[in-house]
PDB file of C-alpha atoms in Angstrom:
ATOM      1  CA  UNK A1365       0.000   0.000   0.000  1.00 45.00           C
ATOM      2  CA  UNK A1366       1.649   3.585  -0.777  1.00 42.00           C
ATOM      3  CA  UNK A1367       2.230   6.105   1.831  1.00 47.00           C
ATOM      4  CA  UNK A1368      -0.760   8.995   1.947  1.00 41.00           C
ATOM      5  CA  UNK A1369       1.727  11.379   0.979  1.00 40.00           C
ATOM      6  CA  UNK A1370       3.123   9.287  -1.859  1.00 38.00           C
ATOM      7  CA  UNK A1371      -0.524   8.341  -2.721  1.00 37.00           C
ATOM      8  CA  UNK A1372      -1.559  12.291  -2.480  1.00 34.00           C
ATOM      9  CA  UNK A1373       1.476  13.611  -4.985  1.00 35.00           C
ATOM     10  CA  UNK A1374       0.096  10.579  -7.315  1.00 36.00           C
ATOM     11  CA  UNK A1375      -3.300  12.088  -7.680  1.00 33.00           C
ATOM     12  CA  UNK A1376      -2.632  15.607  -7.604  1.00 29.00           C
ATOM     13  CA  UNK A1377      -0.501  14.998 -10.082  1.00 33.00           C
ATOM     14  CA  UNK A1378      -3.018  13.280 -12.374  1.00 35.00           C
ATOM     15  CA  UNK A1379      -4.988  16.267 -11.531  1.00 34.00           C
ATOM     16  CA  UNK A1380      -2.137  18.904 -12.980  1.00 27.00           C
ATOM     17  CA  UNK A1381      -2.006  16.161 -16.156  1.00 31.00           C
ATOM     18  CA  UNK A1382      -5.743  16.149 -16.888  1.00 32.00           C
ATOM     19  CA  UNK A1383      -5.980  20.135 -16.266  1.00 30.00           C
ATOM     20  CA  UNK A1384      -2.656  20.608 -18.613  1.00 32.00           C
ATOM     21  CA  UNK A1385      -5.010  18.492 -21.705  1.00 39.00           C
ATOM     22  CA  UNK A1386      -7.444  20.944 -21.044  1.00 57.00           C
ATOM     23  CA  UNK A1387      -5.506  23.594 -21.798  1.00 70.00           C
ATOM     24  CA  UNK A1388      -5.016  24.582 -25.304  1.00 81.00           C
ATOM     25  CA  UNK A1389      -2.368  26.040 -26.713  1.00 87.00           C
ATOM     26  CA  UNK A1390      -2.139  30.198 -26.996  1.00 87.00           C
ATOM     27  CA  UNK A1391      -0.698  29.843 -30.520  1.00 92.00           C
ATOM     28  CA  UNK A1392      -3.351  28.658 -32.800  1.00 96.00           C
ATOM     29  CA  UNK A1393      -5.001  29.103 -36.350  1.00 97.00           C
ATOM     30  CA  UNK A1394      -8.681  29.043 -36.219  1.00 98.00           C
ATOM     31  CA  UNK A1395     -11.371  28.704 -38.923  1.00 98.00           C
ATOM     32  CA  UNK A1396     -15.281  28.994 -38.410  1.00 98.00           C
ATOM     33  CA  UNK A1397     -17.291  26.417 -40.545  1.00 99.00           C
ATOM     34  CA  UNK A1398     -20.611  27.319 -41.445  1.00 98.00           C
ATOM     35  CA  UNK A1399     -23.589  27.397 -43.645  1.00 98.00           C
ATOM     36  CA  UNK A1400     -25.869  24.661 -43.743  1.00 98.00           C
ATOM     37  CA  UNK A1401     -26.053  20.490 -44.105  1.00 97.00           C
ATOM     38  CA  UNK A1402     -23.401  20.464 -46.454  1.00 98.00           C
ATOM     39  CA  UNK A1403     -20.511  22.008 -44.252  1.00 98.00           C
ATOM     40  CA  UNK A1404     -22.455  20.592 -41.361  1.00 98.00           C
ATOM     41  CA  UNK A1405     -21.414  17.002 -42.911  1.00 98.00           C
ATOM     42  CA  UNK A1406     -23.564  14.230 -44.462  1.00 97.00           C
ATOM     43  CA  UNK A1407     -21.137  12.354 -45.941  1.00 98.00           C
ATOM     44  CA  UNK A1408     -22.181   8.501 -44.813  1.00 97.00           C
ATOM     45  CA  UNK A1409     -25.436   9.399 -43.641  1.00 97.00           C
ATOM     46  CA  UNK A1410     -28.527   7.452 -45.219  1.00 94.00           C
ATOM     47  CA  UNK A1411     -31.603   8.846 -43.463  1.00 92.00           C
ATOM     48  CA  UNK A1412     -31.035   9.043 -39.794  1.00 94.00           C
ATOM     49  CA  UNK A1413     -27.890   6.312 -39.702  1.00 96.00           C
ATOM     50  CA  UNK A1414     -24.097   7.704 -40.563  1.00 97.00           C
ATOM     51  CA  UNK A1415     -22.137   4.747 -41.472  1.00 97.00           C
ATOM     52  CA  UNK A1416     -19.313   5.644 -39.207  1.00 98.00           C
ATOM     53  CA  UNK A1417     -16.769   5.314 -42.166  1.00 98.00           C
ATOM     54  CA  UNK A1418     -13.627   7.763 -41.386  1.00 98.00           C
ATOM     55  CA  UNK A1419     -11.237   8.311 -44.351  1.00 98.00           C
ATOM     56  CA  UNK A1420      -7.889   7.894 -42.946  1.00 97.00           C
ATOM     57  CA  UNK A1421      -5.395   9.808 -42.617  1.00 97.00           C
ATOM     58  CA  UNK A1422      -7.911  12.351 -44.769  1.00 98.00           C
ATOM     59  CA  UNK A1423      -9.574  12.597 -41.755  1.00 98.00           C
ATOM     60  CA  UNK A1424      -8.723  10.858 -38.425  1.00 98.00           C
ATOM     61  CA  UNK A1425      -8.179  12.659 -35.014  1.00 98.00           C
ATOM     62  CA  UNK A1426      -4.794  14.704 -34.611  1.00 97.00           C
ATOM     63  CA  UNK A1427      -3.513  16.220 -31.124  1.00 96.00           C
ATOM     64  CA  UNK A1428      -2.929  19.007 -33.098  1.00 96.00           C
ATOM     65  CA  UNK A1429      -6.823  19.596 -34.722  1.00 98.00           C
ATOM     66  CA  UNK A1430      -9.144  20.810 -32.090  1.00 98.00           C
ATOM     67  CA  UNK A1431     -12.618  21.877 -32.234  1.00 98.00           C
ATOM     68  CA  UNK A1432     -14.749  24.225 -29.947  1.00 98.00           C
ATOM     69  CA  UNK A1433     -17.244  22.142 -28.262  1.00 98.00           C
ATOM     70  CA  UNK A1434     -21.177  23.248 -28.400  1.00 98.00           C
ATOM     71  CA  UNK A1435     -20.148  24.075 -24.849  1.00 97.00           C
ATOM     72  CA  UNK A1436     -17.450  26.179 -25.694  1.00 98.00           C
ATOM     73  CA  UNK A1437     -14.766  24.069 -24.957  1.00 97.00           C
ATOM     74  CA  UNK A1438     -11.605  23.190 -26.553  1.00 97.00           C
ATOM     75  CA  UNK A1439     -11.259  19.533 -27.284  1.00 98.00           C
ATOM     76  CA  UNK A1440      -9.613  16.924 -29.517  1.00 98.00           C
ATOM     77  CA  UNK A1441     -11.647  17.183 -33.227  1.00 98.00           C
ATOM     78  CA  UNK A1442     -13.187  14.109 -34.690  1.00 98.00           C
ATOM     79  CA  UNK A1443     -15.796  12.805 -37.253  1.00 98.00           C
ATOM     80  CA  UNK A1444     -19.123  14.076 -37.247  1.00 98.00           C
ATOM     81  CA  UNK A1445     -17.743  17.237 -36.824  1.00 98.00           C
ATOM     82  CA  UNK A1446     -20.585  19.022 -36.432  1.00 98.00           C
ATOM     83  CA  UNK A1447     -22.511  16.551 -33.948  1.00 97.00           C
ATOM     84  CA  UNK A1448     -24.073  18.979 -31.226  1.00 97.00           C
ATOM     85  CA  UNK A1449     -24.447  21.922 -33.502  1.00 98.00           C
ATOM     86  CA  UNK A1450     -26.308  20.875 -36.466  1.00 97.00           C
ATOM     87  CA  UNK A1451     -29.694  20.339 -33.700  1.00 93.00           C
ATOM     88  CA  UNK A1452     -30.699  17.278 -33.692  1.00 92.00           C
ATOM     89  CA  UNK A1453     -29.791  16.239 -36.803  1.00 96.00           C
ATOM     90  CA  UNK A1454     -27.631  13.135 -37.819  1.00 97.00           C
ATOM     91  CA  UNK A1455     -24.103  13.931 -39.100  1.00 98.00           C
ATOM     92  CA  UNK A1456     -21.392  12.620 -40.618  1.00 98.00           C
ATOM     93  CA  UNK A1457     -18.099  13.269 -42.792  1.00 98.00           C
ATOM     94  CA  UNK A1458     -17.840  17.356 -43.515  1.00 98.00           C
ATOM     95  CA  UNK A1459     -14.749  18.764 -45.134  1.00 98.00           C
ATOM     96  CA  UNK A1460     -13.449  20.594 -41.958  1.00 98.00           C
ATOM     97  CA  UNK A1461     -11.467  17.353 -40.883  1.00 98.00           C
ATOM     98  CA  UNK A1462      -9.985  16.962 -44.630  1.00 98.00           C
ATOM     99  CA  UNK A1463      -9.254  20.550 -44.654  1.00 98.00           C
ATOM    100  CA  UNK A1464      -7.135  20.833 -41.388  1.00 98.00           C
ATOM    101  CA  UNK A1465      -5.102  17.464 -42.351  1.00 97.00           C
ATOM    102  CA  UNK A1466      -4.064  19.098 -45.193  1.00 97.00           C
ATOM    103  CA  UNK A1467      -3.037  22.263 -43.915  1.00 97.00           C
ATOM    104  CA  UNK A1468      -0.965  19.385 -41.710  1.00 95.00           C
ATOM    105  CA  UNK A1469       0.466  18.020 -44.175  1.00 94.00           C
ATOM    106  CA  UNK A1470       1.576  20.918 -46.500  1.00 93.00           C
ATOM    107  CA  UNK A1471       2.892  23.013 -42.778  1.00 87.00           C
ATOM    108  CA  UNK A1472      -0.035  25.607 -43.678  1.00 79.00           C
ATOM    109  CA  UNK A1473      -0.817  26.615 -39.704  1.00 79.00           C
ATOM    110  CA  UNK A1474       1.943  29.190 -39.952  1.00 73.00           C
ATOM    111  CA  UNK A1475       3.541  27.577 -37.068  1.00 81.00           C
ATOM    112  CA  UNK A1476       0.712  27.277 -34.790  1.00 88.00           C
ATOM    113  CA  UNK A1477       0.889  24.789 -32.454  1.00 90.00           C
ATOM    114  CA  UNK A1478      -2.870  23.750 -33.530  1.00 96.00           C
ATOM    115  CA  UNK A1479      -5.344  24.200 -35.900  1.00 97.00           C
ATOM    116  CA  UNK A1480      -8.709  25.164 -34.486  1.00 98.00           C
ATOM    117  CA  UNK A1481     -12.148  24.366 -35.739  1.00 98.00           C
ATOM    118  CA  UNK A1482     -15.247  26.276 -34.969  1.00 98.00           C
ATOM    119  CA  UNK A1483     -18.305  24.296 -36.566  1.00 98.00           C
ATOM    120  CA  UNK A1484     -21.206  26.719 -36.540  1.00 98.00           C
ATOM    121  CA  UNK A1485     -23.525  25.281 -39.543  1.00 98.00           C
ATOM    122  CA  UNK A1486     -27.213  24.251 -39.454  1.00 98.00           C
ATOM    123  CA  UNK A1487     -28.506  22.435 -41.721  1.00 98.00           C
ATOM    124  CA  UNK A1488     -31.348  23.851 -44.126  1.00 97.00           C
ATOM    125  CA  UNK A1489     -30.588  27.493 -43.132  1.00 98.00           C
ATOM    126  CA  UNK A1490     -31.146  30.071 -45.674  1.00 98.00           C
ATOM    127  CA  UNK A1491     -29.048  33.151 -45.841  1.00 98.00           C
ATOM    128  CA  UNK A1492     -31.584  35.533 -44.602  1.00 98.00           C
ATOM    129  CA  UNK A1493     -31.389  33.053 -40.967  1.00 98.00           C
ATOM    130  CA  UNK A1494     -28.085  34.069 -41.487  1.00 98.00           C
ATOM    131  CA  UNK A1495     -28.439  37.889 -41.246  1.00 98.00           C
ATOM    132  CA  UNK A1496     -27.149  40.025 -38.689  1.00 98.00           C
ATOM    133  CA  UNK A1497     -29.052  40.127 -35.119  1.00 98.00           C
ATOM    134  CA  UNK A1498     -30.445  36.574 -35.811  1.00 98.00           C
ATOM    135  CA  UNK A1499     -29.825  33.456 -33.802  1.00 98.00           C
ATOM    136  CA  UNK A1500     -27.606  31.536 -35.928  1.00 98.00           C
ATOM    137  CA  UNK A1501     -25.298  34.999 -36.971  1.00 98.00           C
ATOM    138  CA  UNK A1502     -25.237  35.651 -32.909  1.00 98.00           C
ATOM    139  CA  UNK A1503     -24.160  32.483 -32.508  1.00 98.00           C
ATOM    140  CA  UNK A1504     -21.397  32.377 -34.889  1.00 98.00           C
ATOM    141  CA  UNK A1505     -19.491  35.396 -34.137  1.00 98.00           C
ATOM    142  CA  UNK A1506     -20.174  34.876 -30.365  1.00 98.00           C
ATOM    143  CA  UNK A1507     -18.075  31.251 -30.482  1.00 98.00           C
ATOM    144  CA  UNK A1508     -15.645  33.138 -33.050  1.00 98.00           C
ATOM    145  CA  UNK A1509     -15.159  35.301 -30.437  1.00 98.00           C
ATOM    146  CA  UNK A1510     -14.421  32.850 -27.609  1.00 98.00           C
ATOM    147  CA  UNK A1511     -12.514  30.881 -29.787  1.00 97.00           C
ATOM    148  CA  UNK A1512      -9.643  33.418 -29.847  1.00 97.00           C
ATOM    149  CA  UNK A1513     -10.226  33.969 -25.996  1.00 96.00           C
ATOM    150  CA  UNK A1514      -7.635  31.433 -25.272  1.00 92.00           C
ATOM    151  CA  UNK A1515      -4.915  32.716 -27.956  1.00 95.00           C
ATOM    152  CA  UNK A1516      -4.753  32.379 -31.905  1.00 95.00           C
ATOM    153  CA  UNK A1517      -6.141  34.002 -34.405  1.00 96.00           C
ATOM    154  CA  UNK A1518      -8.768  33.257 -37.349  1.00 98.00           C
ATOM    155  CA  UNK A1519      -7.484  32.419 -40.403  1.00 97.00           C
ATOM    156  CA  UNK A1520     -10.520  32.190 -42.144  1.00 98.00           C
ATOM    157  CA  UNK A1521     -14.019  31.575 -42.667  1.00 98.00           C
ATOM    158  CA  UNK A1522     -15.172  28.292 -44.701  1.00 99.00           C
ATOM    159  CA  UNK A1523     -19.231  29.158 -45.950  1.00 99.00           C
ATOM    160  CA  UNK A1524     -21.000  26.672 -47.536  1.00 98.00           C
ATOM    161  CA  UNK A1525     -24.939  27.606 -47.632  1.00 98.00           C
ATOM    162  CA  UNK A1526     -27.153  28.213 -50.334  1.00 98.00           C
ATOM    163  CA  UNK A1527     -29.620  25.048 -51.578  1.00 98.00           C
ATOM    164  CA  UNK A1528     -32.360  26.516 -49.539  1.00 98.00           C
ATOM    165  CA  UNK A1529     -32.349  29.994 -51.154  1.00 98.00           C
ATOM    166  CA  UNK A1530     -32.982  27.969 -54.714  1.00 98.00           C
ATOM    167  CA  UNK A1531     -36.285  27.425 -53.716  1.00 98.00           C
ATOM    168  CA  UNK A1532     -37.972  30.919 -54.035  1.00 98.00           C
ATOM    169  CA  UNK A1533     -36.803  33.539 -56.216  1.00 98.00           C
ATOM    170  CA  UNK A1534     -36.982  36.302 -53.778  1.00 98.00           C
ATOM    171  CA  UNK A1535     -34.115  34.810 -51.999  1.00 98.00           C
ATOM    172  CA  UNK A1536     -31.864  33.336 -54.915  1.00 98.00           C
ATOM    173  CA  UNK A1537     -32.203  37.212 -56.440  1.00 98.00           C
ATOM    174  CA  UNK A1538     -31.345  38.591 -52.835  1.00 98.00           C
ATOM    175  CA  UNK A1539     -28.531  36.058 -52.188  1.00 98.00           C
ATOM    176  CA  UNK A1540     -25.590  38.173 -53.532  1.00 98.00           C
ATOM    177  CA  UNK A1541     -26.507  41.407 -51.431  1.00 98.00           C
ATOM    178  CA  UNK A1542     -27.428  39.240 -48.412  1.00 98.00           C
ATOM    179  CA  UNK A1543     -24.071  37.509 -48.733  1.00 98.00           C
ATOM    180  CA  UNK A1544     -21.810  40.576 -49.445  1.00 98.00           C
ATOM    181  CA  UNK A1545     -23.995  41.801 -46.304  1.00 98.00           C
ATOM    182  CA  UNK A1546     -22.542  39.305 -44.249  1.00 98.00           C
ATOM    183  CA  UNK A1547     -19.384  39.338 -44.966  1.00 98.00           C
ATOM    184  CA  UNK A1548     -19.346  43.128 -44.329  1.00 98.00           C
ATOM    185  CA  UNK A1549     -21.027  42.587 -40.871  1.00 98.00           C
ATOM    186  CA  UNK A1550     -18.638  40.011 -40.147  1.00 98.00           C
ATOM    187  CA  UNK A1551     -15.366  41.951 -40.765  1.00 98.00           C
ATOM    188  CA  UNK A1552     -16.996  44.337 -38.333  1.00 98.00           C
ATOM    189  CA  UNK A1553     -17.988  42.472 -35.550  1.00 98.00           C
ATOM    190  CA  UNK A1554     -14.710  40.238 -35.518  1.00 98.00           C
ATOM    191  CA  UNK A1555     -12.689  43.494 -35.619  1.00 98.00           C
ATOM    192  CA  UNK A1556     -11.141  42.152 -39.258  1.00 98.00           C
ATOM    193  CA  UNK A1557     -11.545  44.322 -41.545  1.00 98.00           C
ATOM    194  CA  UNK A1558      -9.526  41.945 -43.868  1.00 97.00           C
ATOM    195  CA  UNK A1559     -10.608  38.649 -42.921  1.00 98.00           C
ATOM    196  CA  UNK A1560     -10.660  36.404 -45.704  1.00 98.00           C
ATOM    197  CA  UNK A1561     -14.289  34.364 -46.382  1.00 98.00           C
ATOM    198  CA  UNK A1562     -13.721  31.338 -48.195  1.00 98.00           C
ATOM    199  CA  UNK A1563     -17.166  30.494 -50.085  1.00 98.00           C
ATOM    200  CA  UNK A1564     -17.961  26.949 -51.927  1.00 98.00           C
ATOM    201  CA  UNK A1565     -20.071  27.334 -55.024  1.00 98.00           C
ATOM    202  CA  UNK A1566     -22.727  24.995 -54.870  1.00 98.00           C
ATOM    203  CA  UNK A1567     -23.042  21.083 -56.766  1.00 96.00           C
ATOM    204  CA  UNK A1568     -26.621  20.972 -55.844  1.00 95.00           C
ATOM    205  CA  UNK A1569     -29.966  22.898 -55.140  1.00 96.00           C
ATOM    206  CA  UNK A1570     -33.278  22.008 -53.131  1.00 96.00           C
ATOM    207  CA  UNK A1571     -35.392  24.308 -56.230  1.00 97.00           C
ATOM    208  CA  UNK A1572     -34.904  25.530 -59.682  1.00 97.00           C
ATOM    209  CA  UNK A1573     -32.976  28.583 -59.189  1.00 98.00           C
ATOM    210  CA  UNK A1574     -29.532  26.922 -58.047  1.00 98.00           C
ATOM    211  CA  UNK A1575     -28.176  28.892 -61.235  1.00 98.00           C
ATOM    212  CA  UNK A1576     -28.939  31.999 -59.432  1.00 98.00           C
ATOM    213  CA  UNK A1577     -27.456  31.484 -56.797  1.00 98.00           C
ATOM    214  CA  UNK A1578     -24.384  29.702 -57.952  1.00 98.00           C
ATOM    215  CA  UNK A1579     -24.053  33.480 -60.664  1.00 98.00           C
ATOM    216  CA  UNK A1580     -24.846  35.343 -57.249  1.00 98.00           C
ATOM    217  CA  UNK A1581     -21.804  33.778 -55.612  1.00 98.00           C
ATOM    218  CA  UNK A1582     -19.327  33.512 -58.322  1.00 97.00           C
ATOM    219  CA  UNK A1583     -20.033  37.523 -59.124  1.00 96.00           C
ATOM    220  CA  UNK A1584     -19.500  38.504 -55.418  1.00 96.00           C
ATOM    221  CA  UNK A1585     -16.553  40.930 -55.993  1.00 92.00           C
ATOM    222  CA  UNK A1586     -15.095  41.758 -52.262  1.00 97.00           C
ATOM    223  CA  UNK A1587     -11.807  41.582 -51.470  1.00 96.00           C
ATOM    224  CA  UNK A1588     -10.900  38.842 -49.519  1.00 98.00           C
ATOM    225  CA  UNK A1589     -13.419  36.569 -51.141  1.00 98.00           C
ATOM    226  CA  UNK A1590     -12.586  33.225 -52.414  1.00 98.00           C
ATOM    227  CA  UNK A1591     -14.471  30.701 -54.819  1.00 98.00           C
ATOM    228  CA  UNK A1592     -14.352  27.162 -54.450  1.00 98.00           C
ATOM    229  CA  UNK A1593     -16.599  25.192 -56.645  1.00 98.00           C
ATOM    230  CA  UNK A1594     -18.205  21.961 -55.373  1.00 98.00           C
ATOM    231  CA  UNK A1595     -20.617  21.109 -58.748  1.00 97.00           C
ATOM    232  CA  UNK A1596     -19.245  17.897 -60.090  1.00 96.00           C
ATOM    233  CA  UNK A1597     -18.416  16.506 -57.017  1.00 97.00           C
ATOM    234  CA  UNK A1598     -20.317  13.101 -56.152  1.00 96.00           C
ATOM    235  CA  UNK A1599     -23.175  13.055 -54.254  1.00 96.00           C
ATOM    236  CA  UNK A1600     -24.350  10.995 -51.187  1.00 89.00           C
ATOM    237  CA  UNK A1601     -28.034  10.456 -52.036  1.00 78.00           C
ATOM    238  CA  UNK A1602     -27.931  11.355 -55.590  1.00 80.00           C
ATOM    239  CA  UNK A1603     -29.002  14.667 -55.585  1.00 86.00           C
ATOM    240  CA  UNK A1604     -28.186  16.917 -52.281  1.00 94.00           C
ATOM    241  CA  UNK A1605     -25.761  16.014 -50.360  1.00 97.00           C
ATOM    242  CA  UNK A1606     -22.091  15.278 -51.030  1.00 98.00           C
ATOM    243  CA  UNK A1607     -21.101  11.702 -50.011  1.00 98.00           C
ATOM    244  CA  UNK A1608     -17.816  11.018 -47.855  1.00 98.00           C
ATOM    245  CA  UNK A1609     -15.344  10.810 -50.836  1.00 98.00           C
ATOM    246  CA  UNK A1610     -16.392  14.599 -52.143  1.00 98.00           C
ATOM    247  CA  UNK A1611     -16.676  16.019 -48.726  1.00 98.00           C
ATOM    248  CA  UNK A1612     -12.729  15.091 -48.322  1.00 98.00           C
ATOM    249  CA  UNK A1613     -12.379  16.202 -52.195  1.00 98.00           C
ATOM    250  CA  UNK A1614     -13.772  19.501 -51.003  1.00 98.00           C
ATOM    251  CA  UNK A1615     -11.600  19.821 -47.689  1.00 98.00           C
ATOM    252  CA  UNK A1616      -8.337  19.111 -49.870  1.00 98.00           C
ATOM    253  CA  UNK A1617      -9.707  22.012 -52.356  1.00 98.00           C
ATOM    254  CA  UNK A1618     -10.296  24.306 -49.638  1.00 98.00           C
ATOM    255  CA  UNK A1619      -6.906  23.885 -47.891  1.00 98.00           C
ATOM    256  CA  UNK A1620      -5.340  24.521 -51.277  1.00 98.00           C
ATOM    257  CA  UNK A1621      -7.221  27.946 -51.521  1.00 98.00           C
ATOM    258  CA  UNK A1622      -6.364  28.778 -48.321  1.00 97.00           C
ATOM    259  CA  UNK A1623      -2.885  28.555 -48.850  1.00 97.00           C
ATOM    260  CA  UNK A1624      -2.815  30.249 -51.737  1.00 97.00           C
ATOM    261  CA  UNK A1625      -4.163  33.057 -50.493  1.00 96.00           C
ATOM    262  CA  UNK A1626      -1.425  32.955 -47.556  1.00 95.00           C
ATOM    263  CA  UNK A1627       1.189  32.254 -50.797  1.00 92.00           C
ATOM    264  CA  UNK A1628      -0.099  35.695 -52.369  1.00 93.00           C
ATOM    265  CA  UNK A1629      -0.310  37.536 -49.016  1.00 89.00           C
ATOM    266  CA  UNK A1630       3.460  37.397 -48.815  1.00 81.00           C
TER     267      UNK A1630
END
């Protein structure tokens, strides 16, 4: 049997350990995912089941990927991403995971000591939910806000939204004001008056005016303002939703225009 004080040090010990892993490190490179079920992740999912299929190394867990917690916590990132923000709904792969790996790989954190993930999407959102003063705007810049409470900065935002405003026309004709809108409203609020928005032009529409809106985002002239382009990529039920193999297709082209931008910046 140890002593008490040898069995004391033991556990407060432990104690300093366990507190240490809930640190995170001052030093890292954030991005805020959001829009709706596609950045959300359904990659996997048939109906309310996600096959639990991770792409590895694409993207497994890394000490060095974390994600802020619906409870505002810092923790180790893993597949679904976005389980505990996107309600109730079932999740599976999103590019975020794919995207961070490959900044990784190609040593795109800048020397962080982590990349940081803040999942904000919700799935079937249109961009006027998306406005500023409404729940799901609030929402994202308030966890943007406490993700850099504990050191790092935001690299950039990843959007991916837009299949619900191809159902009416009103909001596929207002899509490019609402969206130059909000990335005005962001650069405010964040205090980053440069912050770059990273936007993914859309493979797939719940109405007929997904031309509109796909015109609406590829004419958004803002500086700052990237273009991704998802259409081609396959999808998971046939129509909507990207399956596994496009969502990590996706996070691999979102990485690379990420670091191009940083490449141009210089």
């Amino acid at each position: 049997m140890l002593p008490p004080c040898l069995l004391l040090c033991l556990v407060f010990s432990a104690g300093i350990h366990r507190a240490a892993a809930d640190v995170p490190p001052s030093n890292k490179l954030i991005f805020i995912l959001a829009g709706q079920s596609n950045m959300a992740g359904r990659g996997g999912v048939t109906g309310t089941h996600w096959d639990g299929i991770v792409p590895s190394p694409d993207c497994s867990p890394s000490p060095s990927v974390l994600r802020l917690s619906p409870s505002l916590r810092w923790e180790q990132a893993h597949e679904p991403l976005h389980q505990g923000i996107d309600g109730n709904r079932t999740c599976g792969v999103g590019p975020g995971m794919a995207f961070a790996n490959a900044l990784l790989r190609s040593n795109g954190a800048s020397g962080a000591a982590a990349i940081g993930l803040v999942p904000c999407a919700v799935g079937g959102t249109r961009m006027a939910e998306w406005a500023k003063g409404s729940e799901l705007y609030t929402d994202m810049v308030r966890r943007a806000k406490v993700a850099v409470e504990t050191g790092g900065r935001v690299g950039a935002v990843l959007w991916y939204q837009g299949e619900s405003d191809t159902v009416r026309w009103a909001d596929a004709n207002e899509y490019g004001r609402r969206m130059g809108m909000l990335v005005r409203d962001l650069r405010v609020d964040l205090a980053m008056p440069h912050l770059l928005l990273i936007q993914v032009g859309l493979a797939s529409g719940l109405g007929q005016y997904t031309e509109v809106v796909r015109e609406a985002q590829k004419s958004l002239k803002l500086r700052n303002v990237r273009f991704v382009d998802a259409m081609g990529l396959p999808f998971q039920d046939g129509h909507l939703h990207l399956n596994t193999q496009a969502q990590v297709q996706l996070g691999h082209m979102l990485a690379q225009s990420y670091l191009t931008y940083v490449l141009q910046s210089i």
